[in-house]
Amino acid sequence: MKKKRTIIVIVILILLAYISGQLNIKKSAKNSEKTSGSTKAKDKYTTSKTKYSSLKYPAKIEKDFLDAKSDNNKASETTMINIEAPHTKKWGNTPGNILNHGFFAFQDGYLYFNSPNLIENSLLKSSYPIYRTKEDGITALTSLKAIDAPVYINLVSEWIYFCTTPNGELYRMKINGTELEVISTTPTSNLIIYDNVLYYIQNNNIYKSSINNLQEKQLIVEKANYFTLSEDGKNIFYCSFDNNSYKALSNSYGNSIYSIETNGKNKKQIFTSSNDTNIESIFVYKNYLYFTPVVWDKTTMSVKSHIYIDKLDYTSSNPTVEEYISLFEYDFNINLYENYLYYTKTNFNVPSITVFRRNLDDNSEEKLTVDNVYFLSSGIFCFDDKVYLTASSDFPNSSKYCNSLYCLDFQKKSILQNKGLKMSLSETYEE
């Protein structure tokens, strides 16, 4: 009996030992699985973190930004890489700014521009960057990749589209200065983008291309010197490539105005002036054209001094030209933004430039004057209530560098001045 009890106790001990072993094995496996999962999660986080940390800005962009920031106490902390530009507008630039060669463009609170006159000793440079500042023209100055004199600048979402001079290649690049792409090597001018379609001139013909298919272009009309678009983007108004007596001494714009739909249909001749007249600009507001016919005086062999901005109802069956605004001098610049027509007058006796703003709905007018400047170094460029221009006060002391960028705010009745970029001859922007 005692022996039997001993056997039972041994069996029970064996069972307890087996059960305890199994429990330890399961616990060990569970701990191993937990440790393994933790390691995997940690590895995944580390990999993600390493991948994010490995992203680097292009050295040139980072250098340019830091250089600009150190030279400007008001520089923003935002780098070019971090700019987000949702595509919320139809125009890449305004038709009026493009008629002034599109040196300035505006998007999402930032001004993008090319103005060689702001750079000291600019004539000795072979290329110029597109600059970016906040809308005051001063704060957070940053330079992008240098290109041969960018003109006709258009902004569409994260892309900058532009042409170059003197060769006229058509390019685009990201608004952070990266991914420069050649769209066309054919000399291109008058580039304007509306509703994701590029309109431009090549070989005196107007073409259009979709942003989604830049290599395919459609001919709209032949023999055009320059053009503008209607407010709704459905019609093109252009000046024909004509021979006139002023051609040899002008930009040969021509003396006839035509319209055509952007699909290439319904071409109409709207207006023709005399052969001694050159139409130098066309602006469209509602059913009116505003343009400047410059008349060549055959007796004095010079431009007639008294010049007007003319007004014409292009929807009339018998359009009549009205002399709308007197400019007096040939030294003028014109632009149109929404319902405002802007134009300049230069006073050489008391060196100053006055920018006038005419409300085309009620004919009211206001003005702002920039003092101590002798002449404009650029056209005038308009965005909302602001006008941007570059002007010089280096006459008669031409050895002194005195070009400045001005921001005229018609809403605040204020004028801001950026006194130039003062860059050394050794500074380059090549990657």
Short mmCIF file of C-alpha atoms in Angstrom, two decimals:
data_model
loop_
_atom_site.label_atom_id
_atom_site.label_comp_id
_atom_site.label_asym_id
_atom_site.label_seq_id
_atom_site.Cartn_x
_atom_site.Cartn_y
_atom_site.Cartn_z
CA MET A 1 0.00 0.00 0.00
CA LYS A 2 2.82 2.30 0.89
CA LYS A 3 4.53 1.44 -2.39
CA LYS A 4 1.37 2.25 -4.32
CA ARG A 5 1.15 5.68 -2.68
CA THR A 6 4.74 6.37 -3.58
CA ILE A 7 4.05 5.61 -7.25
CA ILE A 8 1.00 7.91 -7.26
CA VAL A 9 3.03 10.78 -5.77
CA ILE A 10 5.77 10.29 -8.42
CA VAL A 11 3.18 10.36 -11.25
CA ILE A 12 1.62 13.55 -9.85
CA LEU A 13 5.06 15.21 -9.63
CA ILE A 14 5.82 14.22 -13.19
CA LEU A 15 2.49 15.71 -14.40
CA LEU A 16 3.11 18.93 -12.46
CA ALA A 17 6.59 19.24 -13.93
CA TYR A 18 5.23 18.69 -17.47
CA ILE A 19 2.46 21.26 -17.02
CA SER A 20 4.91 23.79 -15.58
CA GLY A 21 7.28 23.23 -18.51
CA GLN A 22 4.52 23.80 -21.06
CA LEU A 23 3.49 27.00 -19.35
CA ASN A 24 7.08 28.28 -19.39
CA ILE A 25 7.44 27.43 -23.09
CA LYS A 26 4.25 29.33 -24.00
CA LYS A 27 5.29 32.31 -21.89
CA SER A 28 8.70 32.34 -23.48
CA ALA A 29 7.20 32.16 -26.97
CA LYS A 30 4.78 34.99 -26.16
CA ASN A 31 7.60 37.17 -24.82
CA SER A 32 9.70 36.38 -27.90
CA GLU A 33 6.81 37.33 -30.20
CA LYS A 34 6.26 40.58 -28.29
CA THR A 35 9.95 41.45 -28.45
CA SER A 36 10.08 40.63 -32.17
CA GLY A 37 7.00 42.78 -32.91
CA SER A 38 8.48 45.66 -30.96
CA THR A 39 11.71 45.36 -32.91
CA LYS A 40 9.85 45.35 -36.21
CA ALA A 41 7.84 48.42 -35.24
CA LYS A 42 11.00 50.17 -34.15
CA ASP A 43 12.77 49.23 -37.40
CA LYS A 44 9.80 50.54 -39.42
CA TYR A 45 9.83 53.87 -37.58
CA THR A 46 13.59 54.14 -37.89
CA THR A 47 13.48 53.46 -41.62
CA SER A 48 10.78 56.05 -42.15
CA LYS A 49 12.65 58.59 -40.07
CA THR A 50 15.90 57.93 -41.92
CA LYS A 51 14.17 58.27 -45.29
CA TYR A 52 12.64 61.62 -44.28
CA SER A 53 15.93 62.89 -42.87
CA SER A 54 17.80 61.98 -46.06
CA LEU A 55 15.82 64.53 -48.12
CA LYS A 56 18.10 67.44 -49.01
CA TYR A 57 17.41 70.76 -50.71
CA PRO A 58 19.48 71.51 -53.81
CA ALA A 59 22.66 73.22 -52.62
CA LYS A 60 22.19 76.28 -54.83
CA ILE A 61 18.63 76.90 -53.69
CA GLU A 62 19.61 76.53 -50.05
CA LYS A 63 22.64 78.81 -50.51
CA ASP A 64 20.67 81.49 -52.36
CA PHE A 65 17.99 81.46 -49.71
CA LEU A 66 20.48 81.74 -46.85
CA ASP A 67 22.40 84.50 -48.64
CA ALA A 68 19.21 86.44 -49.29
CA LYS A 69 18.07 85.91 -45.72
CA SER A 70 21.35 87.18 -44.26
CA ASP A 71 21.15 90.30 -46.43
CA ASN A 72 17.54 91.02 -45.51
CA ASN A 73 16.47 91.40 -41.90
CA LYS A 74 12.84 90.96 -42.92
CA ALA A 75 13.38 87.62 -44.64
CA SER A 76 10.72 85.00 -44.08
CA GLU A 77 11.51 81.64 -42.50
CA THR A 78 9.70 79.91 -45.37
CA THR A 79 12.03 78.29 -47.90
CA MET A 80 11.24 77.93 -51.57
CA ILE A 81 11.02 74.16 -51.21
CA ASN A 82 8.07 74.41 -48.85
CA ILE A 83 5.85 76.61 -51.01
CA GLU A 84 2.48 75.11 -51.84
CA ALA A 85 0.65 76.63 -54.79
CA PRO A 86 -2.86 75.31 -55.35
CA HIS A 87 -4.10 76.18 -58.84
CA THR A 88 -7.00 78.48 -58.07
CA LYS A 89 -6.79 81.03 -60.89
CA LYS A 90 -7.20 80.85 -64.65
CA TRP A 91 -4.60 83.42 -65.68
CA GLY A 92 -0.88 82.68 -65.57
CA ASN A 93 -0.41 86.43 -65.78
CA THR A 94 -2.61 89.31 -66.89
CA PRO A 95 -2.81 90.32 -70.58
CA GLY A 96 -1.75 93.84 -69.60
CA ASN A 97 1.39 92.61 -67.83
CA ILE A 98 2.27 90.40 -70.79
CA LEU A 99 1.96 93.38 -73.16
CA ASN A 100 4.62 94.96 -70.95
CA HIS A 101 6.80 91.88 -71.59
CA GLY A 102 5.75 90.06 -68.43
CA PHE A 103 8.77 90.79 -66.23
CA PHE A 104 6.56 90.47 -63.12
CA ALA A 105 4.01 87.83 -62.09
CA PHE A 106 2.11 87.23 -58.86
CA GLN A 107 0.70 84.17 -57.10
CA ASP A 108 -0.41 83.32 -53.56
CA GLY A 109 1.04 86.42 -51.90
CA TYR A 110 4.42 86.23 -53.64
CA LEU A 111 5.90 88.34 -56.41
CA TYR A 112 8.10 86.65 -59.04
CA PHE A 113 10.12 88.91 -61.28
CA ASN A 114 13.15 89.42 -63.48
CA SER A 115 14.56 92.93 -63.49
CA PRO A 116 18.19 93.18 -64.62
CA ASN A 117 18.12 96.94 -64.02
CA LEU A 118 18.03 96.26 -60.29
CA ILE A 119 21.37 94.46 -60.39
CA GLU A 120 24.51 96.57 -60.20
CA ASN A 121 26.72 96.12 -63.29
CA SER A 122 23.94 94.06 -64.88
CA LEU A 123 25.27 94.70 -68.39
CA LEU A 124 28.29 92.58 -67.54
CA LYS A 125 26.18 89.58 -66.59
CA SER A 126 25.17 86.89 -69.07
CA SER A 127 22.15 85.55 -67.18
CA TYR A 128 19.67 86.69 -64.57
CA PRO A 129 17.61 84.78 -62.02
CA ILE A 130 13.90 85.06 -61.47
CA TYR A 131 13.50 86.57 -58.01
CA ARG A 132 10.78 86.00 -55.46
CA THR A 133 9.66 88.38 -52.70
CA LYS A 134 6.56 88.94 -50.71
CA GLU A 135 4.09 91.32 -52.30
CA ASP A 136 5.79 94.44 -50.93
CA GLY A 137 8.71 93.79 -53.30
CA ILE A 138 11.18 93.84 -50.41
CA THR A 139 10.58 91.13 -47.82
CA ALA A 140 12.07 87.62 -48.15
CA LEU A 141 14.07 88.24 -51.31
CA THR A 142 15.10 84.89 -52.80
CA SER A 143 16.76 84.11 -56.13
CA LEU A 144 15.96 81.13 -58.35
CA LYS A 145 17.93 79.53 -61.15
CA ALA A 146 19.56 82.00 -63.56
CA ILE A 147 18.30 81.98 -67.15
CA ASP A 148 19.09 84.20 -70.13
CA ALA A 149 16.82 87.19 -69.40
CA PRO A 150 13.42 85.56 -68.58
CA VAL A 151 10.38 87.39 -70.00
CA TYR A 152 6.63 86.70 -70.35
CA ILE A 153 6.56 85.06 -66.91
CA ASN A 154 3.41 83.02 -66.16
CA LEU A 155 2.62 81.14 -62.92
CA VAL A 156 0.43 78.06 -62.96
CA SER A 157 0.28 76.12 -59.70
CA GLU A 158 3.80 74.86 -58.96
CA TRP A 159 5.24 75.80 -62.37
CA ILE A 160 6.78 78.97 -63.81
CA TYR A 161 6.48 79.29 -67.60
CA PHE A 162 8.58 81.86 -69.43
CA CYS A 163 10.55 82.73 -72.56
CA THR A 164 14.14 83.93 -72.76
CA THR A 165 15.86 86.68 -74.68
CA PRO A 166 17.40 87.09 -77.13
CA ASN A 167 16.90 83.53 -78.43
CA GLY A 168 13.28 83.16 -77.32
CA GLU A 169 13.31 79.57 -76.06
CA LEU A 170 10.19 78.50 -74.17
CA TYR A 171 10.85 76.99 -70.72
CA ARG A 172 9.18 75.97 -67.53
CA MET A 173 10.54 75.18 -64.06
CA LYS A 174 9.18 74.57 -60.59
CA ILE A 175 8.51 77.62 -58.42
CA ASN A 176 11.35 76.46 -56.16
CA GLY A 177 13.84 76.83 -59.02
CA THR A 178 14.22 73.12 -59.78
CA GLU A 179 13.33 70.85 -62.73
CA LEU A 180 14.08 73.26 -65.56
CA GLU A 181 12.51 71.93 -68.77
CA VAL A 182 12.78 73.12 -72.39
CA ILE A 183 9.36 73.19 -74.05
CA SER A 184 10.43 74.64 -77.40
CA THR A 185 13.65 76.00 -78.92
CA THR A 186 11.72 77.91 -81.59
CA PRO A 187 11.83 81.67 -80.87
CA THR A 188 8.68 82.40 -78.84
CA SER A 189 7.08 85.63 -77.63
CA ASN A 190 3.86 87.03 -76.15
CA LEU A 191 3.32 83.93 -73.98
CA ILE A 192 0.12 84.05 -71.95
CA ILE A 193 -1.63 81.17 -70.18
CA TYR A 194 -5.36 81.02 -69.66
CA ASP A 195 -7.29 78.05 -68.25
CA ASN A 196 -4.37 75.61 -68.72
CA VAL A 197 -3.77 76.62 -72.35
CA LEU A 198 -0.62 78.37 -73.57
CA TYR A 199 -1.05 81.06 -76.24
CA TYR A 200 2.06 82.41 -77.92
CA ILE A 201 3.67 83.68 -81.12
CA GLN A 202 6.22 81.79 -83.18
CA ASN A 203 7.37 82.96 -86.62
CA ASN A 204 4.66 85.69 -86.57
CA ASN A 205 1.89 83.12 -86.12
CA ILE A 206 -0.32 82.64 -83.05
CA TYR A 207 -0.40 79.09 -81.65
CA LYS A 208 -1.89 77.40 -78.62
CA SER A 209 -0.87 74.31 -76.64
CA SER A 210 -2.45 72.49 -73.74
CA ILE A 211 -0.46 72.27 -70.51
CA ASN A 212 -1.21 68.54 -70.60
CA ASN A 213 0.37 68.17 -74.06
CA LEU A 214 3.02 70.85 -74.48
CA GLN A 215 4.63 69.32 -77.55
CA GLU A 216 1.48 69.54 -79.66
CA LYS A 217 0.52 73.00 -80.90
CA GLN A 218 -2.42 74.28 -82.92
CA LEU A 219 -2.21 77.20 -85.34
CA ILE A 220 -4.82 79.89 -84.64
CA VAL A 221 -3.91 82.64 -87.11
CA GLU A 222 -0.99 83.78 -89.26
CA LYS A 223 0.79 87.13 -89.65
CA ALA A 224 0.35 88.52 -86.16
CA ASN A 225 2.76 90.85 -84.42
CA TYR A 226 1.34 90.76 -80.91
CA PHE A 227 -1.98 89.91 -79.30
CA THR A 228 -4.09 90.03 -76.17
CA LEU A 229 -7.02 87.98 -74.84
CA SER A 230 -10.53 89.04 -73.90
CA GLU A 231 -11.59 88.92 -70.25
CA ASP A 232 -13.37 85.58 -70.71
CA GLY A 233 -10.46 84.09 -72.68
CA LYS A 234 -12.66 83.31 -75.69
CA ASN A 235 -11.34 85.88 -78.16
CA ILE A 236 -7.95 87.04 -79.34
CA PHE A 237 -7.34 90.62 -80.43
CA TYR A 238 -4.17 91.07 -82.41
CA CYS A 239 -2.26 93.57 -84.45
CA SER A 240 -1.35 92.34 -87.91
CA PHE A 241 2.13 92.24 -89.34
CA ASP A 242 1.81 95.15 -91.78
CA ASN A 243 4.19 97.33 -93.71
CA ASN A 244 3.97 100.98 -92.79
CA SER A 245 6.19 104.04 -92.94
CA TYR A 246 6.92 103.77 -89.22
CA LYS A 247 8.06 100.17 -89.40
CA ALA A 248 11.76 100.85 -89.84
CA LEU A 249 11.87 103.01 -86.72
CA SER A 250 9.55 101.09 -84.42
CA ASN A 251 8.82 97.60 -83.23
CA SER A 252 6.82 97.17 -86.48
CA TYR A 253 3.54 96.37 -84.75
CA GLY A 254 1.35 97.32 -87.68
CA ASN A 255 -1.71 99.50 -88.13
CA SER A 256 -4.66 97.07 -88.21
CA ILE A 257 -6.54 95.38 -85.35
CA TYR A 258 -8.25 92.01 -85.85
CA SER A 259 -10.19 89.63 -83.63
CA ILE A 260 -10.51 85.86 -83.83
CA GLU A 261 -11.91 83.21 -81.53
CA THR A 262 -9.40 81.02 -79.72
CA ASN A 263 -10.59 78.06 -81.81
CA GLY A 264 -9.38 79.86 -84.94
CA LYS A 265 -12.85 80.79 -86.22
CA ASN A 266 -14.65 84.06 -87.01
CA LYS A 267 -11.73 86.29 -87.94
CA LYS A 268 -12.78 89.96 -88.16
CA GLN A 269 -11.03 93.18 -89.06
CA ILE A 270 -12.00 95.75 -86.42
CA PHE A 271 -9.93 98.81 -87.16
CA THR A 272 -7.31 100.09 -89.60
CA SER A 273 -5.39 103.31 -89.18
CA SER A 274 -3.34 105.23 -91.72
CA ASN A 275 -0.06 103.86 -93.03
CA ASP A 276 1.93 106.36 -90.97
CA THR A 277 0.45 105.03 -87.72
CA ASN A 278 1.74 102.27 -85.49
CA ILE A 279 -0.60 100.67 -82.93
CA GLU A 280 1.64 99.89 -79.97
CA SER A 281 -0.71 98.28 -77.45
CA ILE A 282 -4.23 96.86 -77.17
CA PHE A 283 -6.18 96.39 -73.93
CA VAL A 284 -9.67 94.93 -73.60
CA TYR A 285 -12.34 95.79 -71.06
CA LYS A 286 -15.96 94.76 -71.56
CA ASN A 287 -16.86 95.69 -75.17
CA TYR A 288 -14.14 98.32 -75.55
CA LEU A 289 -10.60 98.30 -76.88
CA TYR A 290 -8.07 100.78 -75.52
CA PHE A 291 -4.98 101.28 -77.66
CA THR A 292 -2.25 103.81 -78.49
CA PRO A 293 -1.82 104.79 -82.15
CA VAL A 294 1.57 106.45 -82.53
CA VAL A 295 1.74 108.68 -85.60
CA TRP A 296 4.89 109.21 -87.63
CA ASP A 297 5.39 112.81 -88.77
CA LYS A 298 6.88 112.71 -92.27
CA THR A 299 7.85 116.38 -92.25
CA THR A 300 9.94 116.23 -89.07
CA MET A 301 10.82 112.54 -89.50
CA SER A 302 9.90 111.85 -85.88
CA VAL A 303 7.00 110.68 -83.73
CA LYS A 304 4.28 113.25 -83.23
CA SER A 305 4.54 114.43 -79.65
CA HIS A 306 0.85 114.50 -78.83
CA ILE A 307 -0.36 110.96 -78.21
CA TYR A 308 -3.70 109.65 -77.01
CA ILE A 309 -5.06 106.46 -75.58
CA ASP A 310 -7.92 105.77 -77.96
CA LYS A 311 -11.18 103.98 -77.12
CA LEU A 312 -13.20 101.86 -79.53
CA ASP A 313 -16.41 99.81 -79.17
CA TYR A 314 -15.47 96.66 -81.07
CA THR A 315 -19.03 95.29 -80.93
CA SER A 316 -20.41 98.24 -82.93
CA SER A 317 -21.31 97.74 -86.58
CA ASN A 318 -19.67 101.09 -87.29
CA PRO A 319 -16.95 101.54 -84.64
CA THR A 320 -15.79 105.09 -84.02
CA VAL A 321 -12.49 105.96 -82.38
CA GLU A 322 -12.59 108.30 -79.38
CA GLU A 323 -9.50 110.10 -78.10
CA TYR A 324 -9.90 109.00 -74.50
CA ILE A 325 -6.78 110.06 -72.54
CA SER A 326 -4.11 112.55 -73.58
CA LEU A 327 -0.53 111.42 -72.93
CA PHE A 328 1.31 114.43 -74.41
CA GLU A 329 4.74 112.79 -74.39
CA TYR A 330 5.93 109.66 -76.14
CA ASP A 331 7.58 108.50 -72.90
CA PHE A 332 4.67 106.58 -71.37
CA ASN A 333 3.65 103.15 -70.13
CA ILE A 334 0.15 101.67 -70.03
CA ASN A 335 -1.45 98.70 -68.30
CA LEU A 336 -4.92 97.41 -67.54
CA TYR A 337 -6.03 95.48 -64.46
CA GLU A 338 -9.73 94.64 -64.04
CA ASN A 339 -11.65 97.92 -64.44
CA TYR A 340 -8.63 100.19 -64.02
CA LEU A 341 -6.48 101.63 -66.79
CA TYR A 342 -3.03 102.69 -65.59
CA TYR A 343 -0.71 105.06 -67.42
CA THR A 344 2.39 107.11 -66.63
CA LYS A 345 3.69 110.61 -67.19
CA THR A 346 7.31 111.62 -66.66
CA ASN A 347 8.30 115.07 -65.46
CA PHE A 348 11.88 115.78 -66.51
CA ASN A 349 12.00 119.28 -65.01
CA VAL A 350 11.20 118.13 -61.49
CA PRO A 351 12.39 114.53 -61.79
CA SER A 352 9.40 112.36 -61.01
CA ILE A 353 7.09 109.75 -62.49
CA THR A 354 3.35 109.85 -61.89
CA VAL A 355 1.18 106.77 -62.24
CA PHE A 356 -2.48 107.52 -62.96
CA ARG A 357 -5.33 105.09 -62.38
CA ARG A 358 -8.53 105.65 -64.37
CA ASN A 359 -11.70 103.80 -63.36
CA LEU A 360 -13.21 102.71 -66.67
CA ASP A 361 -16.69 102.37 -65.17
CA ASP A 362 -17.12 105.89 -63.81
CA ASN A 363 -14.07 107.74 -65.29
CA SER A 364 -12.81 108.78 -61.85
CA GLU A 365 -9.05 109.08 -61.57
CA GLU A 366 -6.38 108.98 -58.89
CA LYS A 367 -2.60 109.16 -58.97
CA LEU A 368 0.61 108.42 -57.07
CA THR A 369 3.94 110.11 -57.79
CA VAL A 370 7.45 108.71 -57.35
CA ASP A 371 9.84 111.61 -56.75
CA ASN A 372 13.53 111.99 -57.59
CA VAL A 373 13.52 109.60 -60.55
CA TYR A 374 14.26 110.52 -64.15
CA PHE A 375 12.90 107.63 -66.16
CA LEU A 376 11.35 104.18 -65.97
CA SER A 377 13.68 101.21 -66.38
CA SER A 378 10.75 98.87 -67.00
CA GLY A 379 7.07 98.84 -67.83
CA ILE A 380 4.43 99.02 -65.10
CA PHE A 381 2.97 95.79 -63.71
CA CYS A 382 -0.35 95.61 -61.88
CA PHE A 383 -1.82 93.16 -59.36
CA ASP A 384 -4.90 94.03 -57.33
CA ASP A 385 -4.37 97.61 -56.05
CA LYS A 386 -0.59 97.54 -56.43
CA VAL A 387 1.66 98.75 -59.25
CA TYR A 388 5.29 97.65 -59.56
CA LEU A 389 7.94 99.45 -61.56
CA THR A 390 11.68 100.00 -61.65
CA ALA A 391 12.99 103.53 -62.06
CA SER A 392 16.36 105.25 -62.14
CA SER A 393 17.73 108.43 -60.61
CA ASP A 394 21.24 108.04 -62.06
CA PHE A 395 20.89 110.85 -64.62
CA PRO A 396 22.93 113.01 -65.14
CA ASN A 397 25.42 111.21 -62.87
CA SER A 398 25.41 107.98 -64.87
CA SER A 399 28.35 106.53 -62.94
CA LYS A 400 26.21 106.19 -59.83
CA TYR A 401 24.05 103.11 -59.40
CA CYS A 402 20.56 104.27 -58.40
CA ASN A 403 17.94 101.84 -59.75
CA SER A 404 15.10 100.89 -57.42
CA LEU A 405 12.01 98.70 -57.38
CA TYR A 406 8.89 100.58 -56.31
CA CYS A 407 5.61 99.20 -55.02
CA LEU A 408 2.75 101.71 -55.35
CA ASP A 409 -0.28 100.77 -53.28
CA PHE A 410 -3.34 102.70 -54.47
CA GLN A 411 -5.48 101.37 -51.64
CA LYS A 412 -3.13 102.51 -48.87
CA LYS A 413 -1.83 105.52 -50.86
CA SER A 414 1.72 104.44 -50.06
CA ILE A 415 4.96 103.86 -51.95
CA LEU A 416 7.62 101.33 -50.91
CA GLN A 417 11.13 101.31 -52.32
CA ASN A 418 13.63 98.47 -52.76
CA LYS A 419 16.94 100.19 -53.51
CA GLY A 420 18.42 97.45 -55.64
CA LEU A 421 20.18 94.14 -55.28
CA LYS A 422 23.80 95.38 -55.17
CA MET A 423 25.33 92.11 -56.33
CA SER A 424 29.03 91.65 -57.00
CA LEU A 425 30.39 90.75 -60.42
CA SER A 426 31.81 87.48 -59.09
CA GLU A 427 28.40 86.20 -57.98
CA THR A 428 26.95 83.48 -60.19
CA TYR A 429 23.78 81.41 -60.12
CA GLU A 430 24.83 78.37 -62.07
CA GLU A 431 24.45 74.98 -60.46
#
